[in-house]
PDB file of C-alpha atoms in Angstrom:
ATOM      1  CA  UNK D   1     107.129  -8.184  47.092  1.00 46.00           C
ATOM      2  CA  UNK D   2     106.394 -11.689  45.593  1.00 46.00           C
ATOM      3  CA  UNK D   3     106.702 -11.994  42.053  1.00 49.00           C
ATOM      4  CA  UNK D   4     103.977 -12.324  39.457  1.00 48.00           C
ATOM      5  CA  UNK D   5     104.575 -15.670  37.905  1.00 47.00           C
ATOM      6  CA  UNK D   6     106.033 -15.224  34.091  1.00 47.00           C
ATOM      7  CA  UNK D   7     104.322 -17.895  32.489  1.00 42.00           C
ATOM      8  CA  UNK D   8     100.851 -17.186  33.847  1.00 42.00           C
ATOM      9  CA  UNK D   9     101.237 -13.771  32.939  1.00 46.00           C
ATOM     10  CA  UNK D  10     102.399 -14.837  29.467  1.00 44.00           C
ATOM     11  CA  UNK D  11      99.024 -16.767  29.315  1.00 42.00           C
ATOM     12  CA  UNK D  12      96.824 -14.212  30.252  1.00 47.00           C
ATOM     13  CA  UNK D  13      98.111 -11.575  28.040  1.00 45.00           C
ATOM     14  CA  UNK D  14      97.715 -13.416  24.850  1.00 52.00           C
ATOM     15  CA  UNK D  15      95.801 -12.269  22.386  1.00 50.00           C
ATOM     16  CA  UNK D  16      95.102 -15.821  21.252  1.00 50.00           C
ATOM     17  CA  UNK D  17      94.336 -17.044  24.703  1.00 50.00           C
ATOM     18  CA  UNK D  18      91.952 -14.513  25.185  1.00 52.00           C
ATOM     19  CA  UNK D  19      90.262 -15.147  21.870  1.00 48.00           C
ATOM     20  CA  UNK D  20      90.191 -19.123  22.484  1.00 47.00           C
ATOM     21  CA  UNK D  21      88.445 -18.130  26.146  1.00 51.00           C
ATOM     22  CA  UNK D  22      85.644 -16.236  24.447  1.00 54.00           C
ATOM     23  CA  UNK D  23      84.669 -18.847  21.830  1.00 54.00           C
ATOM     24  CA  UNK D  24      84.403 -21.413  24.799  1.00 48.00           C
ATOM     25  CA  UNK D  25      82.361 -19.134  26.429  1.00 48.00           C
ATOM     26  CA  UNK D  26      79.940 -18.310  23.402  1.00 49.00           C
ATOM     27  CA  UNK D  27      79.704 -21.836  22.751  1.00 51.00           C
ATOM     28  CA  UNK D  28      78.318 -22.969  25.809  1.00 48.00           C
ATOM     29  CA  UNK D  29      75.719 -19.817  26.175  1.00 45.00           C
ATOM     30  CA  UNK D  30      74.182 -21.329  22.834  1.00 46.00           C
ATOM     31  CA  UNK D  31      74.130 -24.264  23.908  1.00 49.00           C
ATOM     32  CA  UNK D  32      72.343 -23.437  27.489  1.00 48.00           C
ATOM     33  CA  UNK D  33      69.889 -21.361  25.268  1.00 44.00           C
ATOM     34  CA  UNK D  34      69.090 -23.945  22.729  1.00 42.00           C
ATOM     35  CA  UNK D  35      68.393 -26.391  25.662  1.00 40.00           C
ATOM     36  CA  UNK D  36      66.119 -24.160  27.219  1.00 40.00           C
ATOM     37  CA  UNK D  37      63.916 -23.399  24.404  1.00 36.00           C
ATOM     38  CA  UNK D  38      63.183 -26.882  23.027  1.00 34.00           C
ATOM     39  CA  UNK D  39      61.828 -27.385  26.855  1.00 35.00           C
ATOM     40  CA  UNK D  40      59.441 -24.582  26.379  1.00 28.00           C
ATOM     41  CA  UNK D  41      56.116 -26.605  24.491  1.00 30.00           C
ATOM     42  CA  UNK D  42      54.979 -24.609  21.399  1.00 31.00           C
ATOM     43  CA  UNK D  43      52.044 -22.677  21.675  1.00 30.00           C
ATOM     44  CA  UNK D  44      50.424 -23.719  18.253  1.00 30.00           C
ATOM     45  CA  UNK D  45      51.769 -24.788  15.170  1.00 30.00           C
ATOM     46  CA  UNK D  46      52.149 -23.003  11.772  1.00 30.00           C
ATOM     47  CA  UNK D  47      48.751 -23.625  10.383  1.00 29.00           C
ATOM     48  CA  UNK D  48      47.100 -22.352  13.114  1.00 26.00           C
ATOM     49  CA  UNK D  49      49.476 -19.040  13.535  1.00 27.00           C
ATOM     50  CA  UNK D  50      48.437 -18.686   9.933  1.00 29.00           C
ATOM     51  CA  UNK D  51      44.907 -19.029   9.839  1.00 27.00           C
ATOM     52  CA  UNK D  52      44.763 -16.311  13.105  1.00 29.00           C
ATOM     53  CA  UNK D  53      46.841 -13.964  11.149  1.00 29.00           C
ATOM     54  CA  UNK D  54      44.712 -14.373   7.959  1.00 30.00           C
ATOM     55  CA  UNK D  55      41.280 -15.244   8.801  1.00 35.00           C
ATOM     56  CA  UNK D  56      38.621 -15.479   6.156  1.00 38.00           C
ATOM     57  CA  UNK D  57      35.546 -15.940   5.309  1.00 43.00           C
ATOM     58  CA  UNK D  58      34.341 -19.406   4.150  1.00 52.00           C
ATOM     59  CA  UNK D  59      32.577 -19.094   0.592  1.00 82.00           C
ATOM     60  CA  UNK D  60      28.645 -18.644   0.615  1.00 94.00           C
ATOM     61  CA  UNK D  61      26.734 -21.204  -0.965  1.00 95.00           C
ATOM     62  CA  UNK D  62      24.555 -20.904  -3.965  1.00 97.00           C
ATOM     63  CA  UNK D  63      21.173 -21.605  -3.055  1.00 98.00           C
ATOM     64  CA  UNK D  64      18.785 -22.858  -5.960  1.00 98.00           C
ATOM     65  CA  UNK D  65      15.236 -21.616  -6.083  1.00 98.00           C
ATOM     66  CA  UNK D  66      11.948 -22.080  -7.494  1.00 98.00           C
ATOM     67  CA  UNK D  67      10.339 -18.371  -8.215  1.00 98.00           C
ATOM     68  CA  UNK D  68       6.978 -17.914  -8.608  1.00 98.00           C
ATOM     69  CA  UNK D  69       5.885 -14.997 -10.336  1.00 97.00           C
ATOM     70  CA  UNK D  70       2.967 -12.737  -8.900  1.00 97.00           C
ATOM     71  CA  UNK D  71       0.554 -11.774 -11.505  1.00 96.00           C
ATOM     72  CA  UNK D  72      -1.784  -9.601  -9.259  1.00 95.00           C
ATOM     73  CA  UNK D  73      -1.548  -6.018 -10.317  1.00 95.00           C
ATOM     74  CA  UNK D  74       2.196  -6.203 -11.229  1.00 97.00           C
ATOM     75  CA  UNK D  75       3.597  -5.662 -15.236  1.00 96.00           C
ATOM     76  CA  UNK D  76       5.977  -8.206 -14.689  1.00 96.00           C
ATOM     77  CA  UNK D  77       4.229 -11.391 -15.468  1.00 96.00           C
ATOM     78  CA  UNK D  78       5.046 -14.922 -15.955  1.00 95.00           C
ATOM     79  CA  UNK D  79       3.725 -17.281 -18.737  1.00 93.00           C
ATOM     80  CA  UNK D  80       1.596 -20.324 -18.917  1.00 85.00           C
ATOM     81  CA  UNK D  81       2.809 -21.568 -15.201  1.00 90.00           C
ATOM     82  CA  UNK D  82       3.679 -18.394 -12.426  1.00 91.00           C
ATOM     83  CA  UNK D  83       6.223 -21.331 -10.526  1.00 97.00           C
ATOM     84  CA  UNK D  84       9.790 -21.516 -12.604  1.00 98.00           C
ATOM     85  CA  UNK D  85      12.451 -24.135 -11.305  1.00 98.00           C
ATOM     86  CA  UNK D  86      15.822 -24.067 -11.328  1.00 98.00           C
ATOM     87  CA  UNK D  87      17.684 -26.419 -13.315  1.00 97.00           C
ATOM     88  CA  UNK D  88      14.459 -27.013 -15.346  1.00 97.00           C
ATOM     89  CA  UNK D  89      12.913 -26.134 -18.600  1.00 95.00           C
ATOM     90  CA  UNK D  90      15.992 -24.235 -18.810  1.00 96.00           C
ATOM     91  CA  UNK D  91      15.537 -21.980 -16.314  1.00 97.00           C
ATOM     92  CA  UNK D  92      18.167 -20.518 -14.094  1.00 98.00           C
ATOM     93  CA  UNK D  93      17.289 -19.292 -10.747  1.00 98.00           C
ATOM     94  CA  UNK D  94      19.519 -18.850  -7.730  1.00 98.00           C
ATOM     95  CA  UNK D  95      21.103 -16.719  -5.036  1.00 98.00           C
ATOM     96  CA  UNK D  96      24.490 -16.873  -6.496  1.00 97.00           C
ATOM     97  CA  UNK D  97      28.047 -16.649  -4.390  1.00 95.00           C
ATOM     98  CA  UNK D  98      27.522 -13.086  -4.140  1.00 95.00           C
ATOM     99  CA  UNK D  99      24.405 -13.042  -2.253  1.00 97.00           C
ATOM    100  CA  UNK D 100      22.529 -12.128  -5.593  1.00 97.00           C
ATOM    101  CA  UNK D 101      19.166 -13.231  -6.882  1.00 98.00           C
ATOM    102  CA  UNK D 102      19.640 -14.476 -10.682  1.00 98.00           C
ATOM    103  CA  UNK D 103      17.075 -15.331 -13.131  1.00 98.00           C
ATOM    104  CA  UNK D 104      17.357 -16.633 -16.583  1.00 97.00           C
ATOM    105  CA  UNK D 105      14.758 -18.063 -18.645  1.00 96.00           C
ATOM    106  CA  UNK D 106      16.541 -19.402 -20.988  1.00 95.00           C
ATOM    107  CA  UNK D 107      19.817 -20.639 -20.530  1.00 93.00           C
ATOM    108  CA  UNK D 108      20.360 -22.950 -23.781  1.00 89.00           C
ATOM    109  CA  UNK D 109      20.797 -19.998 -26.038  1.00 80.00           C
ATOM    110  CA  UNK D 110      20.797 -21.768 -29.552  1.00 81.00           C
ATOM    111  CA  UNK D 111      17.439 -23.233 -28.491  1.00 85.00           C
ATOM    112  CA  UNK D 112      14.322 -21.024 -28.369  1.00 86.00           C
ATOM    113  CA  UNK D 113      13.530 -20.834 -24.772  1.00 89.00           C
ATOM    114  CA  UNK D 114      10.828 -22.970 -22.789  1.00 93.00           C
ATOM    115  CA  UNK D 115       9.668 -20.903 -20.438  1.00 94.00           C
ATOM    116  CA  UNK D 116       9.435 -16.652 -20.690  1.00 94.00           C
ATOM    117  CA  UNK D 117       8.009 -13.226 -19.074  1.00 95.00           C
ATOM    118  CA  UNK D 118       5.678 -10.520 -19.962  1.00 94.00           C
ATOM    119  CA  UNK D 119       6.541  -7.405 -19.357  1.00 94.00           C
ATOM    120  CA  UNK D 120       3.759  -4.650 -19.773  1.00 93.00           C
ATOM    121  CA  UNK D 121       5.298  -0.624 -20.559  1.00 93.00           C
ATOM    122  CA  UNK D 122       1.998   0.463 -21.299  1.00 92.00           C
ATOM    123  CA  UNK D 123       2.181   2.897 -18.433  1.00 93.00           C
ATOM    124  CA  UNK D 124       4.650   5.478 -18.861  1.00 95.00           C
ATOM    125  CA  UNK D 125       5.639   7.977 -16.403  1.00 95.00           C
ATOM    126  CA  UNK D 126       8.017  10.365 -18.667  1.00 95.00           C
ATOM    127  CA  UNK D 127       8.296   8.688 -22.028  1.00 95.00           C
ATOM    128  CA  UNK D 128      11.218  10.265 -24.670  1.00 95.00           C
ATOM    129  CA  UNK D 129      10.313   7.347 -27.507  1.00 91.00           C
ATOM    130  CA  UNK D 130       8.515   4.254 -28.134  1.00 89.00           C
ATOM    131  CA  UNK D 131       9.540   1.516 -26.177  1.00 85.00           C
ATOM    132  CA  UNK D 132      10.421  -1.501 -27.744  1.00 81.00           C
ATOM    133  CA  UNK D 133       8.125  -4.992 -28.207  1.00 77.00           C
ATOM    134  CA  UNK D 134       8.323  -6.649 -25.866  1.00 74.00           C
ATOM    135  CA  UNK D 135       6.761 -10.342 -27.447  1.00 66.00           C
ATOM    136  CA  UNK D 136       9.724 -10.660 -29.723  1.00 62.00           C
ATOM    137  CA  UNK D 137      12.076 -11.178 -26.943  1.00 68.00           C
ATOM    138  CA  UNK D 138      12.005 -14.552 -25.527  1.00 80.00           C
ATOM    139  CA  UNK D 139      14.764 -14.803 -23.183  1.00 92.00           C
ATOM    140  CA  UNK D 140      15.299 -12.742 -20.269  1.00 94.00           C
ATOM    141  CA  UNK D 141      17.604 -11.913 -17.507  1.00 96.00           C
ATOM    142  CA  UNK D 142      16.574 -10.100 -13.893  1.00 97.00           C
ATOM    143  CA  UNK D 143      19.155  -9.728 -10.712  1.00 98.00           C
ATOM    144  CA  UNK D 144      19.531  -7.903  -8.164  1.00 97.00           C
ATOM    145  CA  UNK D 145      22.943  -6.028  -7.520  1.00 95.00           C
ATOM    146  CA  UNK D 146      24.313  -4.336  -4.430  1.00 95.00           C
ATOM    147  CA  UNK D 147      24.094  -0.558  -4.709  1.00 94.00           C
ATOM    148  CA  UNK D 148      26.772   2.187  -4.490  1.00 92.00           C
ATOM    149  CA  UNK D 149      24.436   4.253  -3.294  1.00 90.00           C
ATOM    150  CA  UNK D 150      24.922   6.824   0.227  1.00 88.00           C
ATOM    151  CA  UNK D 151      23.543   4.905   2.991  1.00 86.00           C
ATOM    152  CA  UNK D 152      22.367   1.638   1.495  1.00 90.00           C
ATOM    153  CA  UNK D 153      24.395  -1.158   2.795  1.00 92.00           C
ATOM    154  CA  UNK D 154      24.390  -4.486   0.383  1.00 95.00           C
ATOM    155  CA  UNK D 155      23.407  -8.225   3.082  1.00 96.00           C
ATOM    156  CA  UNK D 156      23.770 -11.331   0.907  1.00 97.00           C
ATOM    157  CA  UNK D 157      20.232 -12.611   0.627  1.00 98.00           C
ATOM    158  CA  UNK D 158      21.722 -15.809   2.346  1.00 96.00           C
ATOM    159  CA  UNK D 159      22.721 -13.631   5.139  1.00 97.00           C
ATOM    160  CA  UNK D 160      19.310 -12.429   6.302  1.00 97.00           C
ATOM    161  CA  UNK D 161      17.803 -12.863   9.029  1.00 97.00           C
ATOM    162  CA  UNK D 162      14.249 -14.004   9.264  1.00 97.00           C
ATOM    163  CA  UNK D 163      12.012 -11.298   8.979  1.00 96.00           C
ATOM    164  CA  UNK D 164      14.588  -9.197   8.343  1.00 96.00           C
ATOM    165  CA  UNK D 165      14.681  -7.136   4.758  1.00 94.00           C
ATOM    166  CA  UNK D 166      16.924  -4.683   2.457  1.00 94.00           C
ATOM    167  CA  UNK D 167      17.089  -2.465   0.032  1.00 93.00           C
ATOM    168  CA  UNK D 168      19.219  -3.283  -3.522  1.00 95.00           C
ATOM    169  CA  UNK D 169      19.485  -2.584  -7.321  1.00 96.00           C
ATOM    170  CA  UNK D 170      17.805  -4.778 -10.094  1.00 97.00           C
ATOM    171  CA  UNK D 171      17.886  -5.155 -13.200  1.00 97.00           C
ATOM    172  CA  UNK D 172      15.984  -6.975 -16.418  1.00 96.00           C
ATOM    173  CA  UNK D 173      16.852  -7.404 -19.532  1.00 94.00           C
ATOM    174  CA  UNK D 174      15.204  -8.790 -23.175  1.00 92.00           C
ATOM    175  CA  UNK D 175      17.246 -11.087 -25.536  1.00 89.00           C
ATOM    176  CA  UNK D 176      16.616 -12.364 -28.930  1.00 84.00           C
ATOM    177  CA  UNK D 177      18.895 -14.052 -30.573  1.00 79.00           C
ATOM    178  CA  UNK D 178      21.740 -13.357 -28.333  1.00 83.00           C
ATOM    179  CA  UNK D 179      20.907  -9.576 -28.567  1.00 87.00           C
ATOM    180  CA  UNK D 180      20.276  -7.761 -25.756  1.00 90.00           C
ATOM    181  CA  UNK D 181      16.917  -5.486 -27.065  1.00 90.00           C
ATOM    182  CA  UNK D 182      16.428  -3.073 -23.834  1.00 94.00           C
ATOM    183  CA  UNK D 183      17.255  -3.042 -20.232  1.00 95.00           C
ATOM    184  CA  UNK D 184      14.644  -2.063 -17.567  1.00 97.00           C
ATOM    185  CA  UNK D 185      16.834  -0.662 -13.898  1.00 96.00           C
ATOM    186  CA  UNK D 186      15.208  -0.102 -10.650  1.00 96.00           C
ATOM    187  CA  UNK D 187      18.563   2.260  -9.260  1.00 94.00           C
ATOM    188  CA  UNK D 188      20.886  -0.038 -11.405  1.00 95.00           C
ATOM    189  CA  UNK D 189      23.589   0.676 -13.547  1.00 94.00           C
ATOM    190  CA  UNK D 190      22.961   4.582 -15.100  1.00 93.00           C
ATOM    191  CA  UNK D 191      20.461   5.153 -12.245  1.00 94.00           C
ATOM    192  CA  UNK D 192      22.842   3.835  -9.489  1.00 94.00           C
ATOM    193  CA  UNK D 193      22.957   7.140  -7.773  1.00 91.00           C
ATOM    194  CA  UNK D 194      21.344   9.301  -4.683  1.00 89.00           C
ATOM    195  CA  UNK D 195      19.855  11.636  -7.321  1.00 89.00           C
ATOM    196  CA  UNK D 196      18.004   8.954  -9.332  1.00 91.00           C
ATOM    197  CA  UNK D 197      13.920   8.957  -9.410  1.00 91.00           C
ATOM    198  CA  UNK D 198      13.888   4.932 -10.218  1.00 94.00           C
ATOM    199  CA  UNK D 199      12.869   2.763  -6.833  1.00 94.00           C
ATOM    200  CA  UNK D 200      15.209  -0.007  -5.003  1.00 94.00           C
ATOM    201  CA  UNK D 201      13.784  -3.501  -5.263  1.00 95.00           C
ATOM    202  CA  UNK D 202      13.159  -4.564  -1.409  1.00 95.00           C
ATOM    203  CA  UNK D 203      14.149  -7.763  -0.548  1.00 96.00           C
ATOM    204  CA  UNK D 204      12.718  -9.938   2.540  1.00 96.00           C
ATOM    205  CA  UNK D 205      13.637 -12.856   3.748  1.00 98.00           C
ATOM    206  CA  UNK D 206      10.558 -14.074   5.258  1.00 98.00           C
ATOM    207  CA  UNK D 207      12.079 -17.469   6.960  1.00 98.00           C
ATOM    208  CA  UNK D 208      14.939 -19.855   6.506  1.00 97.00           C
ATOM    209  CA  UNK D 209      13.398 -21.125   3.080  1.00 98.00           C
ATOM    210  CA  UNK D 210      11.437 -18.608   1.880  1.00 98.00           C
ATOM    211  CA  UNK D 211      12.234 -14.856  -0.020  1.00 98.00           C
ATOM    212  CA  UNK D 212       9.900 -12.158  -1.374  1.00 97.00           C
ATOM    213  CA  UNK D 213      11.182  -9.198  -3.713  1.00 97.00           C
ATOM    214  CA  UNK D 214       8.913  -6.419  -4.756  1.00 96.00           C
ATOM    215  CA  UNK D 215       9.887  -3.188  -6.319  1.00 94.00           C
ATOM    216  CA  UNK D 216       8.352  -1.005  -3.451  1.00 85.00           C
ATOM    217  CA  UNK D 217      12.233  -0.458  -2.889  1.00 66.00           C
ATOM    218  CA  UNK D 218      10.918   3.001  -0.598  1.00 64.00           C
ATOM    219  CA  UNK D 219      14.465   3.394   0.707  1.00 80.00           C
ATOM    220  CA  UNK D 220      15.544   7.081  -0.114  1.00 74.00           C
ATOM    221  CA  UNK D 221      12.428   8.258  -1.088  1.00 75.00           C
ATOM    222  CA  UNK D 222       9.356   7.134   0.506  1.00 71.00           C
ATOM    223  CA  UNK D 223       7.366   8.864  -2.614  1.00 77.00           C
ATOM    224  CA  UNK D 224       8.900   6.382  -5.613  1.00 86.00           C
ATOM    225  CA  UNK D 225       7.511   3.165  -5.685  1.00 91.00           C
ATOM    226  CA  UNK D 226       7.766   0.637  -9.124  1.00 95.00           C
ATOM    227  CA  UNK D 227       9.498   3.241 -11.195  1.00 95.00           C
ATOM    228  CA  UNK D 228      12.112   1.786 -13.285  1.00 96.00           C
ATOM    229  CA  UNK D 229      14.066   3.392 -16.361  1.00 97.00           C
ATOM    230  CA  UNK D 230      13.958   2.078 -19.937  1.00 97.00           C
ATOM    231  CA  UNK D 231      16.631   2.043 -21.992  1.00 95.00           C
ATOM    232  CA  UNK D 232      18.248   0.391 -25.550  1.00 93.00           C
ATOM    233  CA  UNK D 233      20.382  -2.766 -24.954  1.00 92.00           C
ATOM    234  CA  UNK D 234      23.699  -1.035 -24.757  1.00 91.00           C
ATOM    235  CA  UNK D 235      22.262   1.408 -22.074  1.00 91.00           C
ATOM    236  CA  UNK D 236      22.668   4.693 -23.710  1.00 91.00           C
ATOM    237  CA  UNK D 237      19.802   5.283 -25.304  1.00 93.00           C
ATOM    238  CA  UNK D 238      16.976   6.508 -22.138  1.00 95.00           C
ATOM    239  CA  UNK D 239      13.283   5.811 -23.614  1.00 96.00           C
ATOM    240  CA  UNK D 240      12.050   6.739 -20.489  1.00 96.00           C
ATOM    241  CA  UNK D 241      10.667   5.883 -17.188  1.00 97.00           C
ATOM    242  CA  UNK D 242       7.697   3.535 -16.326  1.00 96.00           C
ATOM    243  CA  UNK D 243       5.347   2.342 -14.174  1.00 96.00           C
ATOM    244  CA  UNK D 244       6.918  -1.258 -13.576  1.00 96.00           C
ATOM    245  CA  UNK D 245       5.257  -3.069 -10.331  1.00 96.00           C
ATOM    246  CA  UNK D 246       6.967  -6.671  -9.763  1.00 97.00           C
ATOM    247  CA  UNK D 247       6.588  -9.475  -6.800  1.00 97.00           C
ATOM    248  CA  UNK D 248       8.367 -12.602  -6.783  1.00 98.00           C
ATOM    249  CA  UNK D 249       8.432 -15.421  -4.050  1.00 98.00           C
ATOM    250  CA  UNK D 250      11.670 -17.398  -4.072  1.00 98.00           C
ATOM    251  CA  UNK D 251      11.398 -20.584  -2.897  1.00 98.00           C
ATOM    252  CA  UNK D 252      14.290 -22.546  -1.465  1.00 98.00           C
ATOM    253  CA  UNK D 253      14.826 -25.981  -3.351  1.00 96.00           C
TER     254      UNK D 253
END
């Protein structure tokens, strides 16, 4: 039988032969790899793969407003003029960020305001103490809010389709002198629950420029219409509840 030749066999049973032939080997299997993927094009680049893995929302727009005030049968009422403008006299009146109405009479607070409200609780549905006057406050504060309540589901007023209307919480409040004298809720704040008697303000967007809130708010019980609750200006003291009718038009600037 022929025999094996030494020196090959010498080669091929070294341990550091053996270890050279596997880094060769390694090397060029990176190498073949790395070739191949820089000849596959990229799908997308980084900002993209981020914005599909985190996709959001772009901000909503504040939207500025001219409300006018309907006098007709209501206890809110506005002063000399029923129109107020935003950015004028003053006067603050939006649909904020949020999707919120907001309107302030009087934003300069060391001036005495411009423009004002009436509001009327001279017809009390369950009254526990006086309610306070009303003509000593001069500046005043009303917004809607989205509700925690079962079943009501909060649409920015921005987001509304035409024709289309909702359900939400509001809230007014007095001020003199940087004191808040009472708050009036329709389902806001105390009275944001399923159990509350108060009504929902009801929002409508009528078209693309145009808004009407009422406080017909009939969403969880068809029976309670223009009730709000009274209360001091730190909320814990309840005067009572009252008849409170309201209707405002907001007008897109």
């Amino acid at each position: 039988m022929k025999q094996a030749n030494p020196f090959l066999q010498k080669i091929v049973l070294n341990p550091a032969s053996r270890l050279l032939m596997s880094s060769l080997l390694l090397a060029f299997l990176i190498t073949s790899c790395t070739k191949k993927a820089a000849d596959i094009a990229p799908v997308s680049n980084s900002g993209e793969v981020a914005t599909a893995r985190s996709p959001s929302s772009p901000s909503l727009q504040t939207v500025s407003l001219i409300v006018t005030v309907n006098n007709a049968g209501n206890k809110i009422t506005s002063d000399a003029s029923p129109d107020y403008s935003n950015g004028s006299q003053n006067v603050q009146a939006v649909i904020d960020r949020n999707g919120n109405f907001v309107f302030n009479t009087n934003t300069n607070s060391s001036k005495a305001a411009i423009r004002t409200l009436n509001f009327d609780f001279s017809s009390p549905i369950t009254e526990y103490s006086t309610p306070p006057a009303t003509n000593t406050s001069k500046s005043y504060t009303l917004e809607t809010v989205a509700s925690i309540s079962t079943g009501i589901t909060f649409i920015p007023l921005q987001n509304l389709g035409d024709g289309q209307s909702e359900c939400v919480s509001f809230r007014a409040w007095g001020v003199t002198s940087n004191t808040i004298n009472w708050r009036a809720t329709f389902h806001a704040g105390f009275e944001d629950r399923d159990s509350s008697t108060t009504a929902f303000a009801y929002v409508t967007r009528n078209n693309a420029t145009t808004w009407t809130i009422t406080s017909l708010g009939n969403c969880l019980n068809a029976a309670i219409q223009n009730k709000a609750a009274l209360r001091s200006g730190n909320a814990q003291t309840l005067y009572g509840y009252y008849n409170l009718p309201f209707s405002f038009t907001l007008t897109k600037l």
